[in-house]
Coordinates of C-alpha atoms and ligand atoms in Angstrom, one line a residue:
Chain A
X27 CA 0.0 0.0 0.0
X28 CA 1.6 3.4 -1.0
X29 CA 1.4 6.4 1.1
X30 CA -1.4 8.0 -1.1
X31 CA -3.7 5.0 -0.3
X32 CA -3.0 5.4 3.4
X33 CA -3.8 9.2 3.5
X34 CA -6.9 8.9 1.1
X35 CA -10.3 8.5 2.3
X36 CA -11.4 6.3 -0.5
X37 CA -9.1 4.5 -2.8
X38 CA -10.5 2.3 -5.5
X39 CA -8.1 0.3 -7.8
X40 CA -9.3 -1.7 -10.7
X41 CA -12.6 -2.2 -9.0
X42 CA -15.2 -4.2 -10.5
X43 CA -18.7 -5.3 -9.5
X44 CA -21.0 -7.7 -11.4
X45 CA -24.4 -8.8 -10.0
X46 CA -25.4 -12.3 -10.6
X47 CA -29.1 -11.8 -11.4
X48 CA -31.7 -14.5 -12.6
X49 CA -31.1 -13.2 -16.1
X50 CA -27.5 -13.6 -16.0
X51 CA -24.6 -11.4 -14.8
X52 CA -25.2 -7.6 -14.9
X53 CA -21.8 -5.7 -14.9
X54 CA -22.5 -2.7 -12.7
X55 CA -19.0 -1.4 -12.5
X56 CA -15.8 -2.1 -14.2
X57 CA -12.2 -1.1 -13.9
X58 CA -12.9 1.9 -11.6
X59 CA -9.7 3.7 -10.4
X60 CA -10.4 6.6 -8.1
X61 CA -8.9 8.2 -5.2
X62 CA -10.8 10.6 -2.8
X63 CA -8.7 12.6 -0.5
X64 CA -9.4 13.9 2.9
X65 CA -11.5 17.0 2.6
X66 CA -12.5 16.5 -1.0
X67 CA -16.0 17.2 -2.4
X68 CA -16.4 14.7 -5.1
X69 CA -19.6 14.6 -7.3
X70 CA -20.5 11.6 -9.4
X71 CA -22.5 12.4 -12.5
X72 CA -23.7 10.1 -15.1
X73 CA -26.7 8.7 -17.0
X74 CA -29.3 6.5 -15.0
X75 CA -28.0 3.0 -14.5
X76 CA -24.1 3.8 -14.7
X77 CA -23.5 2.5 -11.4
X78 CA -23.4 5.6 -9.2
X79 CA -25.5 4.4 -6.4
X80 CA -23.6 1.0 -6.6
X81 CA -20.3 2.7 -6.2
X82 CA -21.4 4.5 -3.2
X83 CA -22.9 1.3 -1.7
X84 CA -19.3 -0.3 -2.3
X85 CA -17.9 2.3 -0.1
X86 CA -20.5 1.9 2.5
X87 CA -20.0 -2.0 2.5
X88 CA -23.5 -2.5 1.3
X89 CA -22.2 -4.3 -1.7
X90 CA -19.2 -6.3 -2.1
X91 CA -16.7 -5.9 -5.0
X92 CA -16.3 -8.8 -7.3
X93 CA -12.8 -7.6 -8.6
X94 CA -10.1 -5.1 -7.7
X95 CA -9.7 -3.5 -4.3
X96 CA -11.2 -0.6 -2.4
X97 CA -10.0 0.9 0.9
X98 CA -11.9 3.4 3.1
X99 CA -9.7 5.3 5.4
X100 CA -7.1 2.9 4.6
X101 CA -9.3 0.0 5.8
X102 CA -11.6 -2.5 4.2
X103 CA -15.1 -1.0 3.7
X104 CA -16.3 -3.5 6.4
X105 CA -13.9 -2.3 9.0
X106 CA -14.5 1.2 8.1
X107 CA -18.3 0.6 8.6
X108 CA -17.6 -1.0 12.1
X109 CA -15.8 2.0 12.9
X110 CA -18.8 4.1 11.7
X111 CA -16.7 6.2 9.4
X112 CA -19.3 7.3 7.1
X113 CA -23.1 8.9 7.2
X114 CA -25.2 7.7 4.3
X115 CA -28.1 9.7 2.8
X116 CA -30.1 7.4 0.6
X117 CA -31.8 8.4 -2.7
X118 CA -35.2 8.0 -0.7
X119 CA -35.5 9.5 2.8
X120 CA -36.1 6.3 4.6
X121 CA -37.3 7.7 7.8
X122 CA -38.9 5.3 10.2
X123 CA -42.6 6.2 10.3
X124 CA -43.3 5.4 13.9
X125 CA -40.7 7.9 15.0
X126 CA -41.0 11.6 15.1
X127 CA -38.5 13.7 13.1
X128 CA -36.2 14.1 16.3
X129 CA -36.6 10.5 17.2
X130 CA -35.5 9.7 13.5
X131 CA -32.4 11.9 14.1
X132 CA -31.7 10.2 17.3
X133 CA -31.8 6.8 15.9
X134 CA -28.0 6.7 15.1
X135 CA -27.3 8.5 18.2
X136 CA -29.2 5.8 20.3
X137 CA -27.3 3.0 18.4
X138 CA -24.0 4.6 18.8
X139 CA -24.7 5.2 22.6
X140 CA -24.7 8.9 23.0
X141 CA -26.1 10.4 26.2
X142 CA -29.4 11.8 26.3
X143 CA -28.2 15.4 26.9
X144 CA -25.8 15.0 23.8
X145 CA -28.7 13.5 21.6
X146 CA -30.8 16.5 22.4
X147 CA -28.1 19.0 21.7
X148 CA -27.2 17.3 18.5
X149 CA -31.0 17.0 17.3
X150 CA -31.5 20.9 17.9
X151 CA -28.2 21.7 16.0
X152 CA -28.9 19.6 13.0
X153 CA -32.6 20.4 12.7
X154 CA -31.4 24.1 12.5
X155 CA -28.8 23.2 10.1
X156 CA -31.4 22.0 7.6
X157 CA -34.0 24.5 8.5
X158 CA -36.5 22.2 10.3
X159 CA -36.6 24.0 13.6
X160 CA -40.2 23.4 15.0
X161 CA -40.7 20.2 13.0
X162 CA -39.0 17.8 15.6
X163 CA -42.1 16.5 17.1
X164 CA -43.9 15.9 13.9
X165 CA -44.2 12.5 12.2
X166 CA -42.7 11.9 8.8
X167 CA -46.1 11.6 7.0
X168 CA -46.7 15.2 8.3
X169 CA -43.9 16.5 6.3
X170 CA -43.4 17.2 2.5
X171 CA -41.1 15.0 0.5
X172 CA -38.4 17.6 0.7
X173 CA -38.6 18.2 4.2
X174 CA -38.4 14.5 4.8
X175 CA -35.2 14.4 2.7
X176 CA -33.8 17.2 4.8
X177 CA -34.5 15.4 7.9
X178 CA -32.7 12.4 6.4
X179 CA -29.7 14.6 5.9
X180 CA -29.9 16.0 9.4
X181 CA -29.9 12.3 10.7
X182 CA -26.6 11.7 8.6
X183 CA -25.0 14.8 10.1
X184 CA -26.0 13.9 13.6
X185 CA -23.0 11.8 14.4
X186 CA -19.3 12.5 13.8
X187 CA -18.4 10.6 10.6
X188 CA -15.9 12.5 8.6
X189 CA -17.1 10.7 5.4
X190 CA -20.5 11.7 4.0
X191 CA -22.1 9.6 1.2
X192 CA -25.0 11.3 -0.5
X193 CA -27.1 9.7 -3.2
X194 CA -29.0 12.3 -4.9
X195 CA -30.0 13.9 -1.7
X196 CA -31.7 16.9 -3.4
X197 CA -33.2 15.1 -6.6
X198 CA -36.8 15.6 -5.2
X199 CA -36.5 19.2 -4.3
X200 CA -37.5 22.4 -6.2
X201 CA -34.9 24.8 -7.5
X202 CA -35.1 27.4 -4.8
X203 CA -34.7 25.0 -1.8
X204 CA -32.1 23.1 -3.7
X205 CA -30.1 26.4 -4.1
X206 CA -30.5 27.0 -0.6
X207 CA -29.4 23.5 0.6
X208 CA -26.5 23.5 -1.8
X209 CA -25.2 26.7 -0.2
X210 CA -25.8 25.2 3.2
X211 CA -24.0 22.1 2.3
X212 CA -21.0 24.0 1.1
X213 CA -20.8 26.1 4.3
X214 CA -21.1 22.8 6.3
X215 CA -18.4 21.2 4.4
X216 CA -16.2 24.1 4.7
X217 CA -16.8 24.4 8.3
X218 CA -16.4 20.8 9.3
X219 CA -13.8 19.6 6.9
X220 CA -15.8 16.6 5.9
X221 CA -15.1 14.5 2.8
X222 CA -18.1 14.2 0.9
X223 CA -19.2 11.9 -2.1
X224 CA -22.1 13.2 -3.7
X225 CA -24.3 11.8 -6.5
X226 CA -26.3 13.9 -8.9
X227 CA -27.9 14.2 -12.2
X228 CA -27.5 17.9 -12.4
X229 CA -24.5 19.5 -14.0
X230 CA -24.8 22.9 -12.3
X231 CA -25.1 21.2 -8.9
X232 CA -22.1 19.1 -9.6
X233 CA -20.0 22.1 -10.8
X234 CA -21.2 24.3 -7.9
X235 CA -20.5 21.9 -5.2
X236 CA -17.4 20.0 -6.1
X237 CA -13.8 20.1 -5.9
X238 CA -13.8 17.2 -8.4
X239 CA -16.5 15.7 -10.7
X240 CA -16.3 12.2 -11.5
X241 CA -18.1 11.5 -14.9
X242 CA -19.4 8.1 -15.5
X243 CA -20.9 6.1 -18.5
X244 CA -23.1 3.0 -18.4
X245 CA -23.1 -0.4 -19.9
X246 CA -20.8 -1.5 -18.3
X247 CA -20.4 1.3 -15.6
X248 CA -17.1 3.0 -15.7
X249 CA -15.3 6.4 -14.9
X250 CA -14.8 8.3 -18.3
X251 CA -13.4 11.5 -16.8
X252 CA -12.5 13.1 -13.5
X253 CA -12.6 16.9 -13.7
X254 CA -10.7 19.1 -11.2
X255 CA -12.6 22.1 -10.4
X256 CA -10.7 25.5 -10.5
X257 CA -13.3 27.4 -8.6
X258 CA -12.4 29.0 -5.4
X259 CA -13.5 27.5 -2.2
X260 CA -15.5 30.4 -1.4
X261 CA -18.6 30.1 -3.9
X262 CA -21.5 32.5 -3.8
X263 CA -24.5 31.3 -5.7
X264 CA -23.8 33.9 -8.6
X265 CA -20.7 32.0 -9.3
X266 CA -22.7 30.0 -11.6
X267 CA -22.7 32.9 -14.1
X268 CA -19.1 33.2 -14.2
X269 CA -17.2 32.1 -17.3
X270 CA -14.9 29.8 -15.3
X271 CA -18.0 28.0 -14.0
X272 CA -19.6 27.7 -17.5
X273 CA -16.3 26.3 -18.9
X274 CA -16.2 23.4 -16.2
X275 CA -19.9 22.7 -16.9
X276 CA -19.2 22.5 -20.6
X277 CA -16.4 19.9 -19.9
X278 CA -18.7 17.9 -17.8
X279 CA -21.4 18.0 -20.5
X280 CA -18.9 17.0 -23.1
X281 CA -17.8 14.2 -21.0
X282 CA -21.4 12.9 -20.4
X283 CA -22.0 13.1 -24.2
X284 CA -18.9 11.1 -24.9
X285 CA -20.0 8.4 -22.6
X286 CA -23.5 8.2 -23.8
X287 CA -24.5 6.0 -26.6
X288 CA -27.9 6.6 -28.4
X289 CA -28.5 3.1 -29.5
Chain B
X23 CA -68.7 16.1 3.8
X24 CA -71.6 15.6 6.2
X25 CA -71.0 14.9 9.8
X26 CA -71.3 11.1 10.5
X27 CA -74.5 10.3 12.2
X28 CA -73.9 7.4 14.7
X29 CA -77.8 6.5 14.6
X30 CA -78.0 6.7 10.8
X31 CA -74.6 5.1 10.0
X32 CA -74.0 2.5 12.6
X33 CA -77.2 1.8 14.5
X34 CA -79.7 1.5 11.6
X35 CA -77.9 -0.9 9.6
X36 CA -76.9 -3.1 12.3
X37 CA -80.3 -2.9 14.0
X38 CA -82.0 -3.8 10.8
X39 CA -80.1 -6.9 10.6
X40 CA -80.7 -8.0 14.2
X41 CA -84.4 -7.4 14.0
X42 CA -84.5 -9.5 10.8
X43 CA -82.6 -12.3 12.5
X44 CA -84.8 -12.4 15.6
X45 CA -87.9 -12.5 13.3
X46 CA -86.4 -15.4 11.4
X47 CA -85.4 -17.1 14.5
X48 CA -89.0 -16.9 15.9
X49 CA -90.5 -18.4 12.7
X50 CA -87.8 -21.1 12.7
X51 CA -88.7 -21.8 16.4
X52 CA -92.2 -22.1 15.8
X53 CA -91.9 -24.3 12.8
X54 CA -89.4 -26.6 14.5
X55 CA -91.2 -26.9 17.9
X56 CA -94.6 -27.3 16.2
X57 CA -94.3 -31.2 15.7
X58 CA -93.8 -31.8 19.4
X59 CA -97.1 -30.0 20.4
X60 CA -99.0 -31.8 17.5
X61 CA -97.7 -35.2 18.6
X62 CA -98.6 -34.3 22.3
X63 CA -102.1 -33.4 21.2
X64 CA -102.4 -36.3 19.1
X65 CA -101.3 -38.6 22.0
X66 CA -104.1 -37.1 24.0
X67 CA -106.5 -37.7 21.1
X68 CA -107.2 -33.9 20.5
X69 CA -106.4 -31.6 17.8
X70 CA -104.8 -28.3 18.2
X71 CA -105.4 -25.1 16.3
X72 CA -102.4 -23.0 15.1
X73 CA -103.7 -20.2 17.5
X74 CA -103.3 -22.6 20.4
X75 CA -100.1 -24.0 19.2
X76 CA -98.3 -20.7 18.6
X77 CA -97.7 -19.7 22.3
X78 CA -96.9 -23.2 23.3
X79 CA -94.1 -23.6 20.8
X80 CA -92.4 -20.6 22.5
X81 CA -92.6 -22.0 26.0
X82 CA -91.4 -25.4 25.8
X83 CA -89.3 -27.1 28.5
X84 CA -86.9 -28.7 26.0
X85 CA -87.5 -27.2 22.7
X86 CA -85.8 -28.1 19.5
X87 CA -85.1 -24.4 19.0
X88 CA -85.7 -22.2 22.0
X89 CA -87.3 -18.9 21.2
X90 CA -85.0 -15.8 21.7
X91 CA -86.9 -14.5 24.7
X92 CA -86.4 -18.0 26.4
X93 CA -82.8 -17.7 25.9
X94 CA -82.7 -14.2 27.1
X95 CA -84.6 -15.1 30.2
X96 CA -82.2 -17.9 30.8
X97 CA -79.2 -15.5 30.3
X98 CA -80.9 -13.1 32.8
X99 CA -81.7 -15.8 35.3
X100 CA -78.2 -17.3 35.4
X101 CA -76.2 -14.0 35.4
X102 CA -78.2 -11.4 37.2
X103 CA -80.2 -13.6 39.6
X104 CA -77.4 -15.9 40.7
X105 CA -74.3 -15.1 42.9
X106 CA -71.3 -15.2 40.7
X107 CA -69.9 -17.8 42.9
X108 CA -72.7 -20.1 42.4
X109 CA -72.2 -23.3 40.3
X110 CA -75.5 -22.2 38.5
X111 CA -74.2 -18.8 37.6
X112 CA -73.3 -18.5 33.9
X113 CA -70.9 -15.7 35.0
X114 CA -68.9 -18.2 37.1
X115 CA -68.7 -20.8 34.1
X116 CA -67.7 -17.9 31.8
X117 CA -65.0 -16.9 34.4
X118 CA -63.7 -20.5 34.4
X119 CA -63.4 -20.6 30.7
X120 CA -62.1 -17.0 30.3
X121 CA -59.2 -17.8 32.7
X122 CA -58.0 -20.8 30.7
X123 CA -58.5 -18.8 27.5
X124 CA -56.4 -15.8 28.8
X125 CA -53.7 -18.0 30.1
X126 CA -53.5 -20.2 26.8
X127 CA -53.6 -16.8 24.9
X128 CA -50.8 -15.5 26.8
X129 CA -48.7 -18.6 26.4
X130 CA -49.7 -18.9 22.7
X131 CA -48.6 -15.4 22.1
X132 CA -45.3 -15.6 23.9
X133 CA -44.5 -18.9 22.0
X134 CA -45.6 -17.7 18.7
X135 CA -43.5 -14.6 19.1
X136 CA -40.5 -16.6 20.2
X137 CA -40.8 -19.1 17.3
X138 CA -41.2 -16.3 14.9
X139 CA -38.0 -14.6 16.2
X140 CA -36.2 -17.8 15.8
X141 CA -37.4 -18.5 12.2
X142 CA -36.6 -14.9 11.2
X143 CA -33.2 -15.0 12.6
X144 CA -32.0 -18.4 11.8
X145 CA -32.1 -20.1 8.5
X146 CA -32.1 -23.6 9.9
X147 CA -35.0 -22.9 12.2
X148 CA -36.9 -21.3 9.2
X149 CA -36.5 -24.6 7.2
X150 CA -37.0 -27.1 10.1
X151 CA -39.7 -25.5 12.1
X152 CA -42.1 -23.7 9.7
X153 CA -43.4 -27.1 8.1
X154 CA -44.1 -28.5 11.7
X155 CA -45.8 -25.2 12.6
X156 CA -48.2 -25.6 9.6
X157 CA -48.6 -29.4 10.1
X158 CA -49.7 -28.8 13.7
X159 CA -52.7 -27.1 12.4
X160 CA -53.7 -29.6 10.0
X161 CA -54.7 -32.1 12.8
X162 CA -58.3 -31.6 13.8
X163 CA -58.2 -30.1 17.5
X164 CA -61.3 -32.3 18.4
X165 CA -59.2 -35.3 17.7
X166 CA -56.2 -34.2 19.5
X167 CA -57.8 -32.5 22.5
X168 CA -59.0 -35.6 24.4
X169 CA -55.5 -37.0 24.1
X170 CA -53.8 -33.9 25.5
X171 CA -56.1 -33.9 28.4
X172 CA -55.6 -37.6 29.2
X173 CA -51.8 -37.4 28.8
X174 CA -51.7 -34.4 31.0
X175 CA -53.9 -35.9 33.6
X176 CA -51.7 -38.8 33.7
X177 CA -48.7 -36.6 34.7
X178 CA -50.8 -34.9 37.2
X179 CA -51.8 -31.8 35.4
X180 CA -55.6 -31.1 35.6
X181 CA -57.9 -28.2 35.8
X182 CA -56.8 -25.0 34.1
X183 CA -53.6 -26.0 32.7
X184 CA -54.6 -28.7 30.1
X185 CA -57.4 -26.4 28.8
X186 CA -55.0 -23.5 28.5
X187 CA -52.5 -25.7 26.7
X188 CA -55.2 -26.4 24.1
X189 CA -55.7 -22.8 23.7
X190 CA -52.0 -22.3 23.3
X191 CA -51.9 -25.0 20.7
X192 CA -54.5 -23.3 18.6
X193 CA -53.5 -19.5 19.4
X194 CA -49.7 -19.9 18.7
X195 CA -50.3 -20.5 15.0
X196 CA -51.6 -17.2 13.7
X197 CA -49.1 -15.4 15.9
X198 CA -46.2 -17.3 14.4
X199 CA -47.4 -16.7 11.0
X200 CA -48.2 -13.0 11.4
X201 CA -45.1 -12.2 13.3
X202 CA -42.8 -13.9 10.7
X203 CA -44.4 -11.7 8.2
X204 CA -44.2 -8.8 10.3
X205 CA -40.6 -9.0 11.4
X206 CA -39.6 -9.5 7.7
X207 CA -41.7 -6.4 6.8
X208 CA -39.0 -3.8 6.9
X209 CA -37.9 -2.4 3.7
X210 CA -34.4 -3.3 2.4
X211 CA -33.5 0.6 2.6
X212 CA -34.6 0.6 6.4
X213 CA -32.3 -2.4 6.9
X214 CA -29.5 -0.9 5.0
X215 CA -29.8 2.3 7.2
X216 CA -29.1 -0.1 10.3
X217 CA -26.2 -1.8 8.5
X218 CA -24.6 1.7 7.9
X219 CA -24.8 2.4 11.6
X220 CA -23.2 -1.0 12.3
X221 CA -26.3 -1.7 14.5
X222 CA -26.2 -5.1 16.3
X223 CA -28.9 -7.5 15.7
X224 CA -30.5 -6.9 18.9
X225 CA -30.7 -3.1 18.0
X226 CA -32.0 -3.8 14.6
X227 CA -34.6 -6.1 16.3
X228 CA -35.8 -3.6 18.9
X229 CA -35.6 -0.4 16.8
X230 CA -36.8 -1.8 13.5
X231 CA -38.1 -5.2 13.2
X232 CA -40.3 -5.1 16.4
X233 CA -42.0 -1.8 15.6
X234 CA -42.6 -2.7 12.0
X235 CA -44.3 -5.9 13.1
X236 CA -46.9 -4.2 15.5
X237 CA -49.7 -4.2 12.8
X238 CA -49.1 -7.7 12.0
X239 CA -49.0 -8.8 15.7
X240 CA -52.2 -7.1 16.5
X241 CA -54.1 -8.5 13.5
X242 CA -52.8 -12.1 14.4
X243 CA -53.8 -11.6 18.1
X244 CA -57.5 -10.8 17.2
X245 CA -57.7 -14.2 15.6
X246 CA -55.5 -15.8 18.2
X247 CA -57.9 -14.6 21.2
X248 CA -60.9 -15.7 19.4
X249 CA -59.6 -19.4 18.8
X250 CA -58.0 -19.5 22.3
X251 CA -61.7 -19.3 23.6
X252 CA -62.6 -22.1 21.2
X253 CA -59.7 -24.2 22.5
X254 CA -60.7 -23.6 26.1
X255 CA -64.2 -24.6 25.4
X256 CA -63.2 -27.7 23.5
X257 CA -60.7 -28.5 26.3
X258 CA -63.7 -28.8 28.7
X259 CA -65.7 -31.2 26.5
X260 CA -63.7 -34.4 26.8
X261 CA -63.1 -34.3 30.3
X262 CA -66.7 -34.0 31.5
X263 CA -65.5 -30.9 33.2
X264 CA -67.9 -29.7 35.9
X265 CA -67.3 -26.1 35.3
X266 CA -66.8 -23.9 32.3
X267 CA -68.9 -22.9 29.2
X268 CA -67.9 -26.2 27.6
X269 CA -69.1 -28.0 30.6
X270 CA -72.4 -26.2 30.4
X271 CA -72.8 -27.1 26.7
X272 CA -72.0 -30.7 27.4
X273 CA -74.4 -31.0 30.3
X274 CA -77.1 -29.3 28.4
X275 CA -76.9 -31.6 25.6
X276 CA -76.8 -34.7 28.0
X277 CA -80.1 -33.6 29.6
X278 CA -81.6 -32.1 26.4
X279 CA -81.4 -28.6 28.1
X280 CA -81.5 -26.7 24.8
X281 CA -82.2 -23.4 26.5
X282 CA -79.0 -23.8 28.6
X283 CA -77.0 -24.8 25.6
X284 CA -78.1 -21.7 23.7
X285 CA -77.6 -19.5 26.7
X286 CA -74.1 -20.9 27.0
X287 CA -73.5 -20.3 23.3
X288 CA -74.6 -16.8 23.7
X289 CA -72.4 -16.2 26.5
X290 CA -69.4 -17.6 24.7
X291 CA -70.0 -15.3 21.6
X292 CA -70.4 -12.3 24.1
X293 CA -66.9 -13.2 25.6
X294 CA -65.4 -13.7 22.3
X295 CA -66.8 -10.4 21.1
X296 CA -65.5 -8.7 24.2
X297 CA -62.1 -10.2 23.9
X298 CA -61.8 -9.2 20.3
X299 CA -62.9 -5.6 21.1
X300 CA -60.4 -5.4 23.9
X301 CA -57.6 -6.5 21.5
X302 CA -58.8 -4.1 18.9
X303 CA -58.6 -1.1 21.4
X304 CA -55.1 -2.2 22.3
X305 CA -54.3 -2.4 18.6
X306 CA -55.4 1.4 17.9
X307 CA -53.9 2.5 21.1
X308 CA -50.4 1.2 20.2
X309 CA -50.8 2.4 16.6
X310 CA -51.8 5.9 17.8
X311 CA -48.7 5.9 20.1
X312 CA -46.6 5.0 17.1
X313 CA -47.8 8.1 15.2
X314 CA -50.3 6.5 12.8
X315 CA -52.4 8.9 10.9
X316 CA -55.7 9.7 12.8
Ligands
ATP406 N1 -29.2 -5.5 -6.5 C1 -28.9 -5.5 -7.7 N2 -29.0 -6.6 -8.3 C2 -28.9 -6.6 -9.9 N3 -28.6 -5.5 -10.6 C3 -28.4 -4.4 -10.0 C4 -28.7 -4.3 -8.6 N4 -28.5 -2.9 -8.1 C5 -28.1 -2.3 -9.3 N5 -28.1 -3.1 -10.4 C6 -27.8 -2.8 -11.7 O1 -26.6 -2.2 -11.8 C7 -26.5 -1.0 -12.7 C8 -26.0 0.1 -11.8 O2 -27.1 0.7 -11.1 P1 -27.1 1.9 -10.0 O3 -28.3 1.7 -9.1 O4 -25.9 1.9 -9.3 O5 -27.4 3.1 -11.1 P2 -27.3 4.6 -10.6 O6 -26.2 5.1 -11.5 O7 -27.4 4.9 -9.4 O8 -28.7 5.0 -11.5 P3 -29.7 6.2 -11.2 O9 -29.2 7.5 -11.6 O10 -30.8 5.8 -12.0 O11 -30.0 6.1 -9.7 C9 -28.0 -1.1 -13.2 O12 -27.8 -1.6 -14.6 C10 -28.6 -1.9 -12.4 O13 -29.8 -2.5 -13.0
MG407 MG1 -28.9 5.7 -8.1

């Protein structure tokens, strides 16, 4: 293991994953080489079915690779999971319907053995972070889909994991809320120095948020381009009209087009 | 929308059916009890007009089918007019059966839940146990009840316990089936979430599987409590038990006391309804506490 592997948060080498299904094997990922360093904000973008979710699930030890290697914090994904190295925001909110919003946020804290006072403090803090103050006592069905998704983000932020895996967390939100949460997420990232792996279908979102953008293509799922952002760390929303921003967005679009076949 | 009217929406339809049933019952009682009156008249060498016959069919000592008011009179007499400790009190007999029912129901529920937990968490148990659980219910309880009673008597168990065990035998089944389904009801994404927290099996059980299974549990319990009562009554039949609703049924049929049989039947039905209602109330109370939509 070289020094880069040890220092990096995620390091995948020649990673491949094939699902054995009833209608034969499905190659979800092939030959993925990728390193995510500490403090990176990496976006994964690519057409539906290209393996973005699968790759995140591999990092989270929810799927096992079938070839190649991957390390998380220098460990196997399983060891990293045992150490509770990451928080995962699923594509759906996955709140437990019998728990109130604050109880949902408390779920990981209960499991990880935080004290009652600590739980209360963290619930209040994360609810404020996602602008859900006052909704702690409500049940999930009393909230809109977007509010539920924010609650699930709060749940992933409640405990101290340095790595945040987010699978299209803002996919179901309207543009304005999305902008707001993008801003909030950037602030959070800058303040906490977390490492974030973020799946999205939106080019502007990817460019606005990321330090690096991983462009993927399907059948079989692979990485076709990794784009380093040249944008400054300080990013007001109107940076999206700057030439630099449009330039990066253009590169991403080209990368997507190249990997996209119209058969 | 208009406000719901209790009288129009609930009482009227139910009341109509009750009135229709009672009317039908009277007709049937007259029809079924008339031959006895005609025979009696014929033996005495007289004939009997329908007008004379009608009241008599509703006041026989041992009618083929007692009229509703006879059953009600018997129910009133054996509940209100007798001390509850008296052997002639239907309340006393109902309590004897009820205690066996509740004990059997409690044991059946615990057994059912434990088996379901085993089946859900252990593949070997799933494969080896489930066929037996199902097979157990294919044996008619009427065939197996006397054997259970005899065997248990031989080892010195008598009274409440054998009856409760028959209730257990019947009631654990819906609980196992419902709870296996309930404990397996969490969605994959909910289980994945627990996995990302590195939650232990016990934590996953108490924080996810158990709460998910509550609707299934209570649906099963409603069935289980009703068949527990059936089990307790069946358990009283082969022993020639001296107390309990089953004993009343048996004694009634020995001595042709059809009014007593029907009174005991109605008592059993009332107890069953009461038990199911109590479980239903517990069900909605639990779901309300779990934040279900009002
Ligand atoms: N459990 C599974 N069993 C079999 N095949 C699977 C499984 N999960 C995913 N796949 C397949 O793997 C491929 C990648 O799926 P994945 O969910 O990672 O795509 P995605 O990039 O997240 O798509 P989307 O943008 O629509 O969410 C798809 O072809 C999918 O059919
Ligand atoms: Mg996906």
